[in-house]
């Protein structure tokens, strides 16, 4: 649970009860793809119980689960079916299909093949901390996070969120920590990082299971290479990878987190309590390590009813804002779907 994180700040004016969230999500439940349906998405019970609640509360932390299913239709298979249809028309009429007709043939071919296509499913944990006003998505893909946030702001009246934005950019902070060998208070630098050149060549240097307190790393930074990923550990309790876009990847809870728990302790409630109990303390410490949170435009944007990122939230009066530069979707394949 929560192996990757993209974190949003919820505007203070959004005040709802869990029952209201449940009612809203119930209007968009996940239903498997129909025979000719390419993609289906919606909410499923986070406990995995059939007909269970779509919004669960554990220790005051709200947990949701988003599910998506899509049909796998290889482009080569579709192209072959289109070609067969076009050749049949040419044989029967003596003419080749035009541009418009070719598009129609492609649509027909897709409808023919979709009922036979394999499907793939993926899910994403969604955590709402109303006390800290945090919305946390278990993904490393900004594009997939946008999809879920869009559904949330359309489903939950008045919801306004902004990507967490810090006074110091993660890249500038990581450069300082590596060059000066001065990790922030409460954190240690681990043995993995990626440095990338800003030149046209985009040269990349990666270190894995390698000490980073060496002159070679400092020389790369002096030469203009900037960190895009850096492995850190917080309070000897949680290890993770910080990215230049303030995405938190490869979250791992260390043994100290589980001290005092029994081997048979487990299940949904325990997993949620452990994960949220640690992360609700890590996130503010990480923000502080990055110079504190920058002025959020979410409250002002709510008053002006403007949208700073290209999401269709304005239709419902909800607002999504964020940093001027939206984090680059650097590793979409590592996301759960």
Short mmCIF file of C-alpha atoms in Angstrom, two decimals:
data_model
loop_
_atom_site.label_atom_id
_atom_site.label_comp_id
_atom_site.label_asym_id
_atom_site.label_seq_id
_atom_site.Cartn_x
_atom_site.Cartn_y
_atom_site.Cartn_z
CA UNK A 1 0.00 0.00 0.00
CA UNK A 2 1.37 3.41 -1.08
CA UNK A 3 4.54 2.32 -2.85
CA UNK A 4 4.50 5.58 -4.83
CA UNK A 5 2.98 8.94 -3.97
CA UNK A 6 1.87 12.14 -5.67
CA UNK A 7 0.65 14.59 -3.03
CA UNK A 8 -1.96 17.33 -3.32
CA UNK A 9 -3.13 19.99 -0.87
CA UNK A 10 -6.88 20.22 -0.29
CA UNK A 11 -8.37 23.71 0.02
CA UNK A 12 -9.60 24.52 3.55
CA UNK A 13 -13.14 25.38 2.46
CA UNK A 14 -13.85 21.74 1.48
CA UNK A 15 -15.68 20.26 4.47
CA UNK A 16 -17.62 17.03 3.94
CA UNK A 17 -18.61 13.93 5.85
CA UNK A 18 -17.49 10.43 4.91
CA UNK A 19 -21.10 9.52 4.13
CA UNK A 20 -21.20 12.27 1.51
CA UNK A 21 -18.06 10.89 -0.10
CA UNK A 22 -19.60 7.41 -0.12
CA UNK A 23 -22.75 8.70 -1.81
CA UNK A 24 -20.74 10.55 -4.45
CA UNK A 25 -18.51 7.59 -5.28
CA UNK A 26 -21.52 5.29 -5.51
CA UNK A 27 -22.54 7.25 -8.62
CA UNK A 28 -19.36 6.16 -10.42
CA UNK A 29 -18.73 2.51 -9.47
CA UNK A 30 -16.33 0.40 -11.48
CA UNK A 31 -18.04 -1.86 -14.01
CA UNK A 32 -16.09 -4.23 -16.23
CA UNK A 33 -15.78 -3.35 -19.90
CA UNK A 34 -18.63 -4.30 -22.16
CA UNK A 35 -18.03 -6.29 -25.33
CA UNK A 36 -17.18 -3.26 -27.49
CA UNK A 37 -16.00 -0.95 -24.72
CA UNK A 38 -12.30 -0.01 -24.83
CA UNK A 39 -11.92 1.30 -21.27
CA UNK A 40 -13.84 1.40 -18.01
CA UNK A 41 -12.98 3.14 -14.76
CA UNK A 42 -14.58 3.78 -11.39
CA UNK A 43 -14.47 3.06 -7.67
CA UNK A 44 -14.27 -0.32 -5.93
CA UNK A 45 -14.47 -1.24 -2.21
CA UNK A 46 -10.95 -0.76 -0.79
CA UNK A 47 -11.34 -3.77 1.51
CA UNK A 48 -11.96 -5.97 -1.52
CA UNK A 49 -15.32 -7.10 -0.22
CA UNK A 50 -18.14 -7.41 -2.72
CA UNK A 51 -20.77 -4.68 -2.17
CA UNK A 52 -18.56 -3.16 0.52
CA UNK A 53 -18.17 0.53 1.30
CA UNK A 54 -16.39 2.60 -1.33
CA UNK A 55 -14.98 5.03 1.27
CA UNK A 56 -13.40 3.51 4.38
CA UNK A 57 -12.15 5.34 7.47
CA UNK A 58 -9.31 3.91 9.56
CA UNK A 59 -8.19 6.06 12.45
CA UNK A 60 -9.77 9.08 10.79
CA UNK A 61 -7.89 8.50 7.53
CA UNK A 62 -10.12 8.01 4.48
CA UNK A 63 -9.11 5.33 1.99
CA UNK A 64 -10.57 4.89 -1.49
CA UNK A 65 -9.61 2.62 -4.37
CA UNK A 66 -9.77 3.50 -8.03
CA UNK A 67 -9.96 0.75 -10.65
CA UNK A 68 -9.46 0.86 -14.41
CA UNK A 69 -9.84 -1.84 -17.04
CA UNK A 70 -8.80 -1.54 -20.67
CA UNK A 71 -8.90 -3.78 -23.71
CA UNK A 72 -5.54 -4.81 -25.18
CA UNK A 73 -5.78 -4.47 -28.94
CA UNK A 74 -2.36 -4.61 -30.67
CA UNK A 75 -1.93 -2.04 -33.41
CA UNK A 76 -0.62 -4.67 -35.83
CA UNK A 77 -3.77 -6.77 -35.41
CA UNK A 78 -6.01 -3.75 -35.99
CA UNK A 79 -3.98 -2.70 -39.05
CA UNK A 80 -4.28 -6.19 -40.54
CA UNK A 81 -8.06 -6.20 -40.14
CA UNK A 82 -8.33 -2.74 -41.72
CA UNK A 83 -6.16 -3.89 -44.62
CA UNK A 84 -8.40 -6.92 -45.16
CA UNK A 85 -11.49 -4.72 -45.27
CA UNK A 86 -9.85 -2.27 -47.68
CA UNK A 87 -8.72 -5.06 -50.02
CA UNK A 88 -12.22 -6.50 -50.05
CA UNK A 89 -13.68 -3.14 -51.09
CA UNK A 90 -11.05 -2.76 -53.80
CA UNK A 91 -11.81 -6.23 -55.17
CA UNK A 92 -15.56 -5.61 -55.19
CA UNK A 93 -15.58 -2.03 -56.53
CA UNK A 94 -12.22 -1.60 -58.23
CA UNK A 95 -11.35 1.45 -56.16
CA UNK A 96 -9.28 2.11 -53.05
CA UNK A 97 -11.05 3.53 -49.99
CA UNK A 98 -10.54 7.25 -49.46
CA UNK A 99 -9.31 8.91 -46.28
CA UNK A 100 -12.76 9.25 -44.71
CA UNK A 101 -13.76 5.72 -45.62
CA UNK A 102 -10.46 4.35 -44.25
CA UNK A 103 -11.22 5.96 -40.91
CA UNK A 104 -14.65 4.34 -40.92
CA UNK A 105 -13.06 0.99 -41.75
CA UNK A 106 -10.73 1.39 -38.78
CA UNK A 107 -13.68 2.05 -36.47
CA UNK A 108 -15.49 -0.99 -37.87
CA UNK A 109 -12.42 -3.17 -37.44
CA UNK A 110 -12.03 -2.05 -33.86
CA UNK A 111 -15.65 -2.95 -33.08
CA UNK A 112 -15.07 -6.36 -34.69
CA UNK A 113 -12.00 -7.09 -32.60
CA UNK A 114 -12.84 -5.60 -29.19
CA UNK A 115 -15.10 -8.51 -28.10
CA UNK A 116 -12.14 -10.86 -28.62
CA UNK A 117 -9.50 -8.64 -27.01
CA UNK A 118 -7.82 -9.44 -23.71
CA UNK A 119 -8.41 -7.06 -20.82
CA UNK A 120 -6.00 -5.73 -18.21
CA UNK A 121 -6.90 -4.20 -14.87
CA UNK A 122 -5.06 -1.95 -12.46
CA UNK A 123 -5.97 -0.12 -9.28
CA UNK A 124 -4.77 2.89 -7.32
CA UNK A 125 -5.05 3.62 -3.60
CA UNK A 126 -6.37 7.09 -2.77
CA UNK A 127 -5.84 8.54 0.70
CA UNK A 128 -7.63 11.62 2.02
CA UNK A 129 -6.31 13.12 5.26
CA UNK A 130 -8.90 15.72 6.19
CA UNK A 131 -6.96 16.89 9.27
CA UNK A 132 -3.80 17.69 7.31
CA UNK A 133 -5.75 18.55 4.14
CA UNK A 134 -3.79 16.07 2.05
CA UNK A 135 -4.85 14.03 -0.97
CA UNK A 136 -2.33 11.28 -1.70
CA UNK A 137 -2.42 9.05 -4.79
CA UNK A 138 -0.51 5.78 -4.96
CA UNK A 139 1.06 6.33 -8.40
CA UNK A 140 4.24 7.69 -9.94
CA UNK A 141 2.51 8.77 -13.15
CA UNK A 142 1.29 12.37 -13.26
CA UNK A 143 -0.97 11.56 -16.21
CA UNK A 144 -2.73 8.81 -14.30
CA UNK A 145 -2.96 11.00 -11.22
CA UNK A 146 -4.65 13.68 -13.34
CA UNK A 147 -7.22 11.13 -14.47
CA UNK A 148 -8.15 10.22 -10.89
CA UNK A 149 -8.14 13.82 -9.63
CA UNK A 150 -10.43 14.79 -12.50
CA UNK A 151 -12.91 12.08 -11.49
CA UNK A 152 -12.71 13.14 -7.84
CA UNK A 153 -13.34 16.83 -8.45
CA UNK A 154 -16.23 15.97 -10.74
CA UNK A 155 -17.72 13.59 -8.16
CA UNK A 156 -17.16 15.52 -4.91
CA UNK A 157 -18.89 18.93 -4.85
CA UNK A 158 -16.62 21.83 -3.93
CA UNK A 159 -13.38 19.83 -3.92
CA UNK A 160 -10.38 22.02 -4.80
CA UNK A 161 -6.82 20.69 -4.78
CA UNK A 162 -3.34 21.82 -5.75
CA UNK A 163 -0.14 19.92 -6.27
CA UNK A 164 2.19 20.46 -3.33
CA UNK A 165 4.63 23.22 -4.28
CA UNK A 166 7.72 23.94 -2.18
CA UNK A 167 9.88 27.04 -1.74
CA UNK A 168 12.95 25.12 -2.93
CA UNK A 169 12.64 22.84 -5.94
CA UNK A 170 13.47 19.20 -5.24
CA UNK A 171 16.19 19.33 -7.88
CA UNK A 172 17.93 22.34 -6.30
CA UNK A 173 17.67 20.77 -2.85
CA UNK A 174 19.01 17.40 -4.01
CA UNK A 175 21.94 19.14 -5.73
CA UNK A 176 22.81 20.91 -2.48
CA UNK A 177 22.51 17.75 -0.37
CA UNK A 178 24.80 15.82 -2.70
CA UNK A 179 27.36 18.52 -3.31
CA UNK A 180 27.67 19.70 0.28
CA UNK A 181 27.04 16.28 1.82
CA UNK A 182 24.49 17.91 4.11
CA UNK A 183 21.21 15.95 4.10
CA UNK A 184 18.27 17.68 5.77
CA UNK A 185 17.56 17.11 9.45
CA UNK A 186 15.90 13.76 10.01
CA UNK A 187 16.94 12.35 6.63
CA UNK A 188 19.89 10.37 5.31
CA UNK A 189 21.06 10.07 1.72
CA UNK A 190 21.08 6.46 0.54
CA UNK A 191 23.04 4.73 -2.22
CA UNK A 192 21.05 5.47 -5.36
CA UNK A 193 20.61 8.53 -7.57
CA UNK A 194 20.29 9.69 -11.15
CA UNK A 195 22.03 12.77 -12.58
CA UNK A 196 21.04 14.21 -15.92
CA UNK A 197 22.67 16.86 -18.08
CA UNK A 198 20.61 19.84 -19.19
CA UNK A 199 22.43 19.96 -22.54
CA UNK A 200 21.03 18.64 -25.81
CA UNK A 201 22.88 15.35 -25.31
CA UNK A 202 20.84 14.67 -22.12
CA UNK A 203 23.70 12.61 -20.72
CA UNK A 204 22.62 10.48 -17.75
CA UNK A 205 24.68 9.03 -14.91
CA UNK A 206 23.09 6.51 -12.57
CA UNK A 207 24.40 5.18 -9.28
CA UNK A 208 22.88 2.08 -7.69
CA UNK A 209 24.03 0.48 -4.44
CA UNK A 210 26.92 2.93 -4.52
CA UNK A 211 28.12 5.49 -1.95
CA UNK A 212 27.30 9.02 -3.06
CA UNK A 213 29.66 10.92 -0.76
CA UNK A 214 32.41 10.87 -3.36
CA UNK A 215 34.14 13.56 -5.38
CA UNK A 216 32.93 12.01 -8.62
CA UNK A 217 29.31 12.87 -7.80
CA UNK A 218 30.25 16.42 -6.85
CA UNK A 219 32.21 16.75 -10.11
CA UNK A 220 29.17 15.70 -12.13
CA UNK A 221 27.09 18.38 -10.39
CA UNK A 222 29.82 20.99 -10.98
CA UNK A 223 29.76 19.99 -14.64
CA UNK A 224 26.08 20.84 -14.88
CA UNK A 225 24.38 17.51 -14.29
CA UNK A 226 21.33 17.82 -12.05
CA UNK A 227 19.71 15.15 -9.85
CA UNK A 228 16.44 13.77 -11.15
CA UNK A 229 16.15 11.00 -8.54
CA UNK A 230 17.69 10.53 -5.11
CA UNK A 231 17.18 7.74 -2.57
CA UNK A 232 16.55 8.95 0.98
CA UNK A 233 15.60 7.49 4.35
CA UNK A 234 13.46 9.37 6.86
CA UNK A 235 14.00 8.88 10.60
CA UNK A 236 15.35 5.33 10.05
CA UNK A 237 11.74 4.34 9.40
CA UNK A 238 10.83 4.93 5.74
CA UNK A 239 13.03 4.72 2.64
CA UNK A 240 11.96 6.24 -0.66
CA UNK A 241 13.09 7.80 -3.92
CA UNK A 242 12.52 11.54 -4.37
CA UNK A 243 12.18 12.85 -7.93
CA UNK A 244 12.66 16.27 -9.46
CA UNK A 245 8.87 16.57 -9.79
CA UNK A 246 8.29 15.95 -6.04
CA UNK A 247 7.04 12.47 -6.72
CA UNK A 248 7.83 9.92 -4.02
CA UNK A 249 8.65 6.47 -5.37
CA UNK A 250 9.72 3.07 -4.03
CA UNK A 251 8.31 3.70 -0.55
CA UNK A 252 9.53 1.03 1.86
CA UNK A 253 8.78 0.76 5.57
CA UNK A 254 11.81 -0.36 7.58
CA UNK A 255 11.90 -2.87 10.42
CA UNK A 256 11.69 -0.17 13.11
CA UNK A 257 8.15 0.61 11.93
CA UNK A 258 6.99 -2.90 12.81
CA UNK A 259 8.59 -3.17 16.24
CA UNK A 260 5.98 -4.18 18.77
CA UNK A 261 3.66 -5.75 16.21
CA UNK A 262 2.96 -9.45 16.12
CA UNK A 263 3.67 -11.69 13.17
CA UNK A 264 -0.03 -12.33 12.66
CA UNK A 265 -0.96 -8.64 12.81
CA UNK A 266 -2.16 -7.70 9.38
CA UNK A 267 -5.16 -7.02 7.26
CA UNK A 268 -6.58 -3.86 5.78
CA UNK A 269 -6.92 -1.82 8.99
CA UNK A 270 -3.40 -2.60 10.19
CA UNK A 271 -1.85 -1.87 6.81
CA UNK A 272 -3.66 1.46 6.55
CA UNK A 273 -2.83 2.46 10.13
CA UNK A 274 0.88 1.70 9.68
CA UNK A 275 1.21 3.36 6.28
CA UNK A 276 -0.74 6.53 7.05
CA UNK A 277 0.73 6.78 10.54
CA UNK A 278 4.24 7.02 9.11
CA UNK A 279 3.51 8.99 5.96
CA UNK A 280 1.47 11.68 7.72
CA UNK A 281 4.68 12.56 9.57
CA UNK A 282 7.10 12.05 6.68
CA UNK A 283 5.28 14.35 4.23
CA UNK A 284 5.45 17.55 6.34
CA UNK A 285 9.08 16.80 7.24
CA UNK A 286 9.93 16.45 3.55
CA UNK A 287 8.12 19.69 2.73
CA UNK A 288 10.09 21.42 5.49
CA UNK A 289 13.33 19.97 4.10
CA UNK A 290 12.45 21.63 0.79
CA UNK A 291 12.13 25.07 2.38
CA UNK A 292 8.49 24.81 3.38
CA UNK A 293 5.37 25.00 1.28
CA UNK A 294 5.12 27.80 -1.26
CA UNK A 295 2.03 29.99 -1.37
CA UNK A 296 -0.75 27.77 -2.66
CA UNK A 297 -3.04 29.22 -5.28
CA UNK A 298 -5.87 26.83 -4.49
CA UNK A 299 -7.79 29.14 -2.15
CA UNK A 300 -7.42 32.16 -4.40
CA UNK A 301 -8.23 30.10 -7.43
CA UNK A 302 -11.38 28.84 -5.77
CA UNK A 303 -12.60 32.37 -5.25
CA UNK A 304 -11.85 33.26 -8.85
CA UNK A 305 -13.18 29.92 -10.17
CA UNK A 306 -10.18 29.45 -12.43
CA UNK A 307 -8.28 26.32 -13.34
CA UNK A 308 -4.51 26.36 -13.64
CA UNK A 309 -4.03 22.87 -15.03
CA UNK A 310 -5.78 21.45 -18.10
CA UNK A 311 -8.39 19.35 -16.31
CA UNK A 312 -12.14 19.58 -16.90
CA UNK A 313 -12.84 20.42 -13.26
CA UNK A 314 -14.37 23.82 -13.94
CA UNK A 315 -17.60 22.23 -15.14
CA UNK A 316 -18.53 21.39 -11.55
CA UNK A 317 -17.08 24.49 -9.91
CA UNK A 318 -14.17 22.48 -8.53
CA UNK A 319 -10.65 23.75 -8.90
CA UNK A 320 -7.36 22.05 -9.59
CA UNK A 321 -4.21 24.14 -9.40
CA UNK A 322 -0.55 23.50 -8.92
CA UNK A 323 2.99 24.61 -9.63
CA UNK A 324 3.64 26.68 -12.73
CA UNK A 325 5.48 23.70 -14.20
CA UNK A 326 3.53 20.46 -13.80
CA UNK A 327 5.90 17.57 -12.93
CA UNK A 328 7.07 15.62 -15.96
CA UNK A 329 5.58 12.14 -16.29
CA UNK A 330 9.02 10.52 -16.35
CA UNK A 331 8.13 6.91 -15.63
CA UNK A 332 4.53 6.07 -16.56
CA UNK A 333 5.28 2.36 -16.94
CA UNK A 334 5.95 2.03 -13.22
CA UNK A 335 2.42 3.15 -12.38
CA UNK A 336 -0.12 0.47 -11.43
CA UNK A 337 -2.07 0.82 -14.67
#
